[in-house]
Amino acid sequence: MDEQNTENRFEFLKGDKVLWMVILVISIFSIFPVYSASSNLEYIVNNGTTTGHVIKHMFFVVLGLAIMRLVGTIKYEYIGKLSSILLGLMIVLLVVTMFTGQTIDGASASRWLKIPGTPISFQPSSFAFLMLIIYLCRYLTKKITRERLPIENIMYIFGPILLVFVLVAKDNGSTALMILMVSVVVLVIGQLHWKYIAGFISASFVAIVLFLLIALNTNMIGGNRVHTWMSRVETFTSSKAKSADVDDESVKAKNYQVMQAKAAIVHGGITGMGPGKSALKQMLPQSASDFIFAVIVEEYGVIGAAFLICLYLIMMIRIVMIASKMPAFFGSLLVLSLGVMIFIQLSVNIAVAINLIPVTGQPLPLISYGGTSMLVTYLQLGIILNISSRIQIYDEEGMGKKQSIAEINDIA
């Protein structure tokens, strides 16, 4: 009787219960560092109030959880079938963003597209990234029955990847590179022949070099941020140098963000200064988004940061477990691919905060202030939870770990 009551109590949390709990804990925890760090937006950027920002953040948390639960009611196969249409729509929006994009919250890149007649803005690049990965997973599953012709790979795999990369790269270089990285991982997991993957990597390298050369030496790509990227790489290498040149004032000025982040981490120590007691959040640009991990370490210490990282680690382990238990190839491939997206974004954000890589604009999943990135992460997790809820159904239908070609094609 008690076991039945327990099952009814958690029936609303459709899918992997452990993953649900981790998501809820991180979502609730995110409110506290965002409330503390958003004071930077009020007093430094002069944008809104701290209370207004935390209410907005809480709204997106609730909306994200609702979307995540709603996605669980839709068969993930349908999402795969719609991915090509949605990807095409996102590509159109990326083109529109190139000409009418806006900047918000002190950002320097025109990545946001405003919905006409409303004050709402969003980043099409985040949604395009997600739709591209779902599209690749489905295409690789549908075409697993035979050897693909080179022209098919160029048109239906490499073409969409490079098109999204080019449209995103102008204003969001870090996301564009992540698109290439995750796409290559998806192609490997999706069992595309190694010779095509090697060819794609080579073509991508050539495309990146050409893009940089054109952007640095001509005016053909107006408004690009290549000089900003080069400056960040130069600043990063300078900060890692062992010579006396790192004491130069110009280097310190360029390295201001990282220096403040490192100072915040050191200031936090083992136990931290306490919630809301960060002393460096007002001097740390983008403290509520890109560098929120530094604020977390300062306020909650190494212990708090380690606890948060453990939660993310549990999330990744559950994602891998779901993928390994899922008998459907499309479902397993999609879970792993979405997990890779979240893991890379998480790793990049933390690596920037502790100065392991040059500064980028990647948020901390489920925590950083920003509606688009949060909703996309909740969408990713919603799809993963959706797939996890289908494992028992497939078992009940008698599907084993190995599938016939007919079953694979029917699922995708």
GROMACS .gro file of N, CA and C in nm, residues 121-241:
model
  363
  121SER      N    1   1.258   3.949  -2.598
  121SER     CA    2   1.368   3.920  -2.690
  121SER      C    3   1.421   3.780  -2.662
  122PHE      N    4   1.475   3.715  -2.764
  122PHE     CA    5   1.533   3.582  -2.745
  122PHE      C    6   1.648   3.563  -2.842
  123GLN      N    7   1.729   3.460  -2.816
  123GLN     CA    8   1.844   3.430  -2.900
  123GLN      C    9   1.810   3.313  -2.993
  124PRO      N   10   1.790   3.336  -3.120
  124PRO     CA   11   1.760   3.226  -3.214
  124PRO      C   12   1.872   3.123  -3.222
  125SER      N   13   1.996   3.166  -3.197
  125SER     CA   14   2.110   3.074  -3.208
  125SER      C   15   2.097   2.955  -3.113
  126SER      N   16   2.045   2.977  -2.993
  126SER     CA   17   2.030   2.868  -2.895
  126SER      C   18   1.929   2.765  -2.944
  127PHE      N   19   1.816   2.814  -2.996
  127PHE     CA   20   1.714   2.722  -3.047
  127PHE      C   21   1.761   2.653  -3.175
  128ALA      N   22   1.835   2.726  -3.260
  128ALA     CA   23   1.887   2.667  -3.383
  128ALA      C   24   1.985   2.554  -3.351
  129PHE      N   25   2.068   2.574  -3.250
  129PHE     CA   26   2.163   2.472  -3.205
  129PHE      C   27   2.088   2.345  -3.164
  130LEU      N   28   1.983   2.362  -3.083
  130LEU     CA   29   1.906   2.247  -3.036
  130LEU      C   30   1.838   2.175  -3.151
  131MET      N   31   1.773   2.250  -3.240
  131MET     CA   32   1.703   2.188  -3.352
  131MET      C   33   1.799   2.117  -3.447
  132LEU      N   34   1.919   2.173  -3.464
  132LEU     CA   35   2.020   2.109  -3.550
  132LEU      C   36   2.059   1.972  -3.495
  133ILE      N   37   2.082   1.963  -3.365
  133ILE     CA   38   2.124   1.836  -3.305
  133ILE      C   39   2.012   1.733  -3.314
  134ILE      N   40   1.888   1.774  -3.288
  134ILE     CA   41   1.775   1.680  -3.300
  134ILE      C   42   1.762   1.632  -3.445
  135TYR      N   43   1.776   1.725  -3.539
  135TYR     CA   44   1.768   1.691  -3.682
  135TYR      C   45   1.877   1.590  -3.719
  136LEU      N   46   2.000   1.612  -3.674
  136LEU     CA   47   2.110   1.520  -3.706
  136LEU      C   48   2.084   1.382  -3.649
  137CYS      N   49   2.034   1.376  -3.526
  137CYS     CA   50   2.005   1.247  -3.463
  137CYS      C   51   1.902   1.169  -3.545
  138ARG      N   52   1.799   1.237  -3.587
  138ARG     CA   53   1.694   1.169  -3.664
  138ARG      C   54   1.745   1.126  -3.801
  139TYR      N   55   1.819   1.214  -3.868
  139TYR     CA   56   1.867   1.181  -4.002
  139TYR      C   57   1.963   1.062  -3.997
  140LEU      N   58   2.053   1.062  -3.899
  140LEU     CA   59   2.147   0.952  -3.885
  140LEU      C   60   2.075   0.820  -3.856
  141THR      N   61   1.964   0.828  -3.782
  141THR     CA   62   1.887   0.707  -3.752
  141THR      C   63   1.812   0.658  -3.875
  142LYS      N   64   1.749   0.749  -3.948
  142LYS     CA   65   1.670   0.711  -4.065
  142LYS      C   66   1.756   0.651  -4.175
  143LYS      N   67   1.878   0.695  -4.186
  143LYS     CA   68   1.963   0.652  -4.296
  143LYS      C   69   2.066   0.546  -4.253
  144ILE      N   70   2.037   0.479  -4.141
  144ILE     CA   71   2.133   0.380  -4.092
  144ILE      C   72   2.126   0.251  -4.172
  145THR      N   73   2.024   0.238  -4.257
  145THR     CA   74   2.002   0.114  -4.331
  145THR      C   75   2.102   0.092  -4.444
  146ARG      N   76   2.166   0.198  -4.490
  146ARG     CA   77   2.255   0.179  -4.605
  146ARG      C   78   2.367   0.281  -4.603
  147GLU      N   79   2.467   0.258  -4.687
  147GLU     CA   80   2.577   0.352  -4.702
  147GLU      C   81   2.527   0.477  -4.772
  148ARG      N   82   2.555   0.592  -4.714
  148ARG     CA   83   2.509   0.717  -4.774
  148ARG      C   84   2.603   0.761  -4.885
  149LEU      N   85   2.546   0.819  -4.988
  149LEU     CA   86   2.627   0.874  -5.094
  149LEU      C   87   2.694   1.002  -5.046
  150PRO      N   88   2.813   1.036  -5.098
  150PRO     CA   89   2.881   1.160  -5.055
  150PRO      C   90   2.794   1.284  -5.072
  151ILE      N   91   2.717   1.291  -5.180
  151ILE     CA   92   2.634   1.408  -5.204
  151ILE      C   93   2.525   1.421  -5.097
  152GLU      N   94   2.477   1.306  -5.046
  152GLU     CA   95   2.377   1.308  -4.939
  152GLU      C   96   2.437   1.365  -4.811
  153ASN      N   97   2.557   1.323  -4.778
  153ASN     CA   98   2.623   1.374  -4.658
  153ASN      C   99   2.647   1.524  -4.668
  154ILE      N  100   2.686   1.569  -4.787
  154ILE     CA  101   2.713   1.712  -4.805
  154ILE      C  102   2.585   1.794  -4.792
  155MET      N  103   2.479   1.745  -4.853
  155MET     CA  104   2.354   1.822  -4.857
  155MET      C  105   2.276   1.815  -4.726
  156TYR      N  106   2.270   1.698  -4.665
  156TYR     CA  107   2.179   1.678  -4.553
  156TYR      C  108   2.246   1.672  -4.416
  157ILE      N  109   2.379   1.662  -4.413
  157ILE     CA  110   2.451   1.660  -4.285
  157ILE      C  111   2.544   1.780  -4.275
  158PHE      N  112   2.644   1.784  -4.362
  158PHE     CA  113   2.744   1.889  -4.353
  158PHE      C  114   2.687   2.026  -4.388
  159GLY      N  115   2.599   2.030  -4.487
  159GLY     CA  116   2.539   2.156  -4.528
  159GLY      C  117   2.467   2.228  -4.416
  160PRO      N  118   2.372   2.163  -4.348
  160PRO     CA  119   2.302   2.230  -4.238
  160PRO      C  120   2.395   2.272  -4.124
  161ILE      N  121   2.494   2.188  -4.093
  161ILE     CA  122   2.587   2.221  -3.983
  161ILE      C  123   2.665   2.348  -4.017
  162LEU      N  124   2.724   2.351  -4.136
  162LEU     CA  125   2.806   2.466  -4.174
  162LEU      C  126   2.722   2.591  -4.195
  163LEU      N  127   2.598   2.574  -4.242
  163LEU     CA  128   2.510   2.690  -4.260
  163LEU      C  129   2.477   2.754  -4.126
  164VAL      N  130   2.440   2.672  -4.028
  164VAL     CA  131   2.411   2.726  -3.894
  164VAL      C  132   2.537   2.786  -3.833
  165PHE      N  133   2.650   2.721  -3.854
  165PHE     CA  134   2.777   2.773  -3.801
  165PHE      C  135   2.806   2.912  -3.856
  166VAL      N  136   2.795   2.929  -3.985
  166VAL     CA  137   2.826   3.058  -4.049
  166VAL      C  138   2.731   3.167  -3.999
  167LEU      N  139   2.602   3.134  -3.987
  167LEU     CA  140   2.504   3.235  -3.945
  167LEU      C  141   2.523   3.274  -3.798
  168VAL      N  142   2.570   3.181  -3.716
  168VAL     CA  143   2.589   3.208  -3.573
  168VAL      C  144   2.724   3.273  -3.546
  169ALA      N  145   2.827   3.235  -3.623
  169ALA     CA  146   2.965   3.275  -3.594
  169ALA      C  147   2.987   3.425  -3.592
  170LYS      N  148   2.915   3.499  -3.674
  170LYS     CA  149   2.937   3.643  -3.684
  170LYS      C  150   2.925   3.714  -3.549
  171ASP      N  151   2.826   3.678  -3.470
  171ASP     CA  152   2.802   3.746  -3.343
  171ASP      C  153   2.823   3.657  -3.220
  172ASN      N  154   2.842   3.527  -3.240
  172ASN     CA  155   2.855   3.438  -3.126
  172ASN      C  156   2.953   3.326  -3.158
  173GLY      N  157   3.081   3.361  -3.152
  173GLY     CA  158   3.186   3.268  -3.191
  173GLY      C  159   3.193   3.144  -3.105
  174SER      N  160   3.176   3.159  -2.973
  174SER     CA  161   3.186   3.044  -2.883
  174SER      C  162   3.075   2.943  -2.910
  175THR      N  163   2.953   2.991  -2.931
  175THR     CA  164   2.842   2.901  -2.962
  175THR      C  165   2.864   2.833  -3.096
  176ALA      N  166   2.918   2.907  -3.194
  176ALA     CA  167   2.945   2.848  -3.325
  176ALA      C  168   3.046   2.734  -3.314
  177LEU      N  169   3.151   2.753  -3.235
  177LEU     CA  170   3.249   2.646  -3.215
  177LEU      C  171   3.187   2.527  -3.143
  178MET      N  172   3.100   2.555  -3.046
  178MET     CA  173   3.032   2.446  -2.976
  178MET      C  174   2.942   2.368  -3.070
  179ILE      N  175   2.880   2.437  -3.165
  179ILE     CA  176   2.796   2.370  -3.264
  179ILE      C  177   2.879   2.268  -3.344
  180LEU      N  178   2.998   2.309  -3.385
  180LEU     CA  179   3.085   2.218  -3.459
  180LEU      C  180   3.130   2.101  -3.372
  181MET      N  181   3.169   2.131  -3.248
  181MET     CA  182   3.218   2.026  -3.157
  181MET      C  183   3.109   1.922  -3.130
  182VAL      N  184   2.990   1.968  -3.092
  182VAL     CA  185   2.882   1.876  -3.059
  182VAL      C  186   2.838   1.798  -3.183
  183SER      N  187   2.836   1.866  -3.298
  183SER     CA  188   2.797   1.799  -3.422
  183SER      C  189   2.890   1.684  -3.455
  184VAL      N  190   3.020   1.706  -3.436
  184VAL     CA  191   3.117   1.598  -3.462
  184VAL      C  192   3.093   1.481  -3.368
  185VAL      N  193   3.067   1.511  -3.240
  185VAL     CA  194   3.038   1.404  -3.143
  185VAL      C  195   2.914   1.326  -3.184
  186VAL      N  196   2.810   1.397  -3.228
  186VAL     CA  197   2.686   1.332  -3.273
  186VAL      C  198   2.714   1.242  -3.393
  187LEU      N  199   2.795   1.288  -3.486
  187LEU     CA  200   2.828   1.207  -3.604
  187LEU      C  201   2.903   1.081  -3.565
  188VAL      N  202   2.992   1.093  -3.465
  188VAL     CA  203   3.066   0.975  -3.418
  188VAL      C  204   2.972   0.876  -3.350
  189ILE      N  205   2.891   0.925  -3.256
  189ILE     CA  206   2.797   0.838  -3.186
  189ILE      C  207   2.694   0.780  -3.282
  190GLY      N  208   2.656   0.860  -3.383
  190GLY     CA  209   2.558   0.815  -3.481
  190GLY      C  210   2.611   0.722  -3.587
  191GLN      N  211   2.739   0.681  -3.572
  191GLN     CA  212   2.800   0.578  -3.656
  191GLN      C  213   2.819   0.620  -3.802
  192LEU      N  214   2.837   0.749  -3.825
  192LEU     CA  215   2.876   0.793  -3.959
  192LEU      C  216   3.018   0.745  -3.987
  193HIS      N  217   3.044   0.705  -4.109
  193HIS     CA  218   3.176   0.649  -4.143
  193HIS      C  219   3.286   0.751  -4.113
  194TRP      N  220   3.396   0.701  -4.061
  194TRP     CA  221   3.505   0.788  -4.014
  194TRP      C  222   3.562   0.875  -4.125
  195LYS      N  223   3.561   0.826  -4.250
  195LYS     CA  224   3.619   0.905  -4.360
  195LYS      C  225   3.539   1.032  -4.384
  196TYR      N  226   3.406   1.024  -4.364
  196TYR     CA  227   3.322   1.143  -4.380
  196TYR      C  228   3.343   1.240  -4.264
  197ILE      N  229   3.360   1.184  -4.145
  197ILE     CA  230   3.385   1.270  -4.027
  197ILE      C  231   3.517   1.342  -4.043
  198ALA      N  232   3.620   1.270  -4.089
  198ALA     CA  233   3.750   1.333  -4.111
  198ALA      C  234   3.741   1.442  -4.217
  199GLY      N  235   3.666   1.413  -4.323
  199GLY     CA  236   3.648   1.513  -4.427
  199GLY      C  237   3.573   1.635  -4.377
  200PHE      N  238   3.473   1.612  -4.291
  200PHE     CA  239   3.397   1.724  -4.236
  200PHE      C  240   3.485   1.811  -4.145
  201ILE      N  241   3.567   1.747  -4.063
  201ILE     CA  242   3.657   1.823  -3.975
  201ILE      C  243   3.753   1.907  -4.057
  202SER      N  244   3.806   1.849  -4.165
  202SER     CA  245   3.897   1.923  -4.252
  202SER      C  246   3.827   2.041  -4.318
  203ALA      N  247   3.705   2.016  -4.369
  203ALA     CA  248   3.630   2.123  -4.434
  203ALA      C  249   3.594   2.233  -4.334
  204SER      N  250   3.562   2.194  -4.211
  204SER     CA  251   3.529   2.292  -4.107
  204SER      C  252   3.649   2.378  -4.074
  205PHE      N  253   3.767   2.315  -4.067
  205PHE     CA  254   3.890   2.390  -4.038
  205PHE      C  255   3.916   2.493  -4.148
  206VAL      N  256   3.900   2.451  -4.271
  206VAL     CA  257   3.920   2.543  -4.384
  206VAL      C  258   3.819   2.657  -4.378
  207ALA      N  259   3.693   2.624  -4.346
  207ALA     CA  260   3.587   2.725  -4.339
  207ALA      C  261   3.617   2.827  -4.228
  208ILE      N  262   3.666   2.780  -4.114
  208ILE     CA  263   3.699   2.870  -4.003
  208ILE      C  264   3.813   2.963  -4.041
  209VAL      N  265   3.918   2.906  -4.103
  209VAL     CA  266   4.033   2.987  -4.143
  209VAL      C  267   3.991   3.093  -4.245
  210LEU      N  268   3.910   3.055  -4.343
  210LEU     CA  269   3.863   3.151  -4.443
  210LEU      C  270   3.779   3.260  -4.378
  211PHE      N  271   3.692   3.219  -4.286
  211PHE     CA  272   3.608   3.316  -4.216
  211PHE      C  273   3.693   3.418  -4.141
  212LEU      N  274   3.795   3.371  -4.071
  212LEU     CA  275   3.882   3.460  -3.995
  212LEU      C  276   3.960   3.554  -4.087
  213LEU      N  277   4.014   3.498  -4.197
  213LEU     CA  278   4.091   3.580  -4.290
  213LEU      C  279   4.006   3.689  -4.353
  214ILE      N  280   3.885   3.652  -4.395
  214ILE     CA  281   3.795   3.749  -4.458
  214ILE      C  282   3.753   3.856  -4.359
  215ALA      N  283   3.721   3.812  -4.235
  215ALA     CA  284   3.674   3.906  -4.134
  215ALA      C  285   3.784   4.002  -4.089
  216LEU      N  286   3.909   3.953  -4.083
  216LEU     CA  287   4.020   4.035  -4.035
  216LEU      C  288   4.075   4.129  -4.141
  217ASN      N  289   4.064   4.089  -4.267
  217ASN     CA  290   4.132   4.164  -4.373
  217ASN      C  291   4.041   4.235  -4.471
  218THR      N  292   3.909   4.213  -4.460
  218THR     CA  293   3.816   4.279  -4.551
  218THR      C  294   3.697   4.332  -4.472
  219ASN      N  295   3.609   4.400  -4.543
  219ASN     CA  296   3.485   4.450  -4.483
  219ASN      C  297   3.363   4.373  -4.534
  220MET      N  298   3.387   4.254  -4.586
  220MET     CA  299   3.278   4.175  -4.642
  220MET      C  300   3.181   4.126  -4.535
  221ILE      N  301   3.233   4.101  -4.413
  221ILE     CA  302   3.148   4.054  -4.304
  221ILE      C  303   3.137   4.167  -4.203
  222GLY      N  304   3.043   4.256  -4.226
  222GLY     CA  305   3.029   4.374  -4.142
  222GLY      C  306   2.981   4.341  -4.002
  223GLY      N  307   3.031   4.416  -3.903
  223GLY     CA  308   2.985   4.401  -3.766
  223GLY      C  309   3.030   4.274  -3.698
  224ASN      N  310   3.130   4.204  -3.754
  224ASN     CA  311   3.176   4.080  -3.691
  224ASN      C  312   3.257   4.110  -3.565
  225ARG      N  313   3.276   4.008  -3.482
  225ARG     CA  314   3.344   4.024  -3.354
  225ARG      C  315   3.477   3.950  -3.350
  226VAL      N  316   3.536   3.927  -3.468
  226VAL     CA  317   3.659   3.850  -3.475
  226VAL      C  318   3.771   3.918  -3.398
  227HIS      N  319   3.780   4.053  -3.408
  227HIS     CA  320   3.885   4.125  -3.335
  227HIS      C  321   3.868   4.107  -3.185
  228THR      N  322   3.744   4.101  -3.139
  228THR     CA  323   3.719   4.077  -2.996
  228THR      C  324   3.767   3.938  -2.956
  229TRP      N  325   3.741   3.839  -3.040
  229TRP     CA  326   3.786   3.702  -3.009
  229TRP      C  327   3.939   3.695  -3.004
  230MET      N  328   4.003   3.757  -3.103
  230MET     CA  329   4.149   3.754  -3.107
  230MET      C  330   4.208   3.823  -2.985
  231SER      N  331   4.145   3.933  -2.943
  231SER     CA  332   4.191   4.004  -2.825
  231SER      C  333   4.178   3.917  -2.700
  232ARG      N  334   4.068   3.842  -2.691
  232ARG     CA  335   4.048   3.756  -2.575
  232ARG      C  336   4.150   3.643  -2.570
  233VAL      N  337   4.179   3.585  -2.687
  233VAL     CA  338   4.281   3.479  -2.692
  233VAL      C  339   4.417   3.534  -2.656
  234GLU      N  340   4.449   3.652  -2.709
  234GLU     CA  341   4.577   3.716  -2.678
  234GLU      C  342   4.588   3.748  -2.529
  235THR      N  343   4.479   3.797  -2.472
  235THR     CA  344   4.478   3.829  -2.329
  235THR      C  345   4.496   3.702  -2.246
  236PHE      N  346   4.431   3.594  -2.287
  236PHE     CA  347   4.442   3.468  -2.214
  236PHE      C  348   4.585   3.416  -2.216
  237THR      N  349   4.647   3.415  -2.335
  237THR     CA  350   4.785   3.366  -2.345
  237THR      C  351   4.881   3.456  -2.268
  238SER      N  352   4.854   3.586  -2.267
  238SER     CA  353   4.939   3.679  -2.192
  238SER      C  354   4.929   3.654  -2.042
  239SER      N  355   4.808   3.624  -1.995
  239SER     CA  356   4.789   3.600  -1.851
  239SER      C  357   4.856   3.471  -1.807
  240LYS      N  358   4.877   3.379  -1.902
  240LYS     CA  359   4.941   3.252  -1.868
  240LYS      C  360   5.092   3.258  -1.884
  241ALA      N  361   5.143   3.369  -1.943
  241ALA     CA  362   5.286   3.380  -1.967
  241ALA      C  363   5.363   3.389  -1.836
   0.00000   0.00000   0.00000
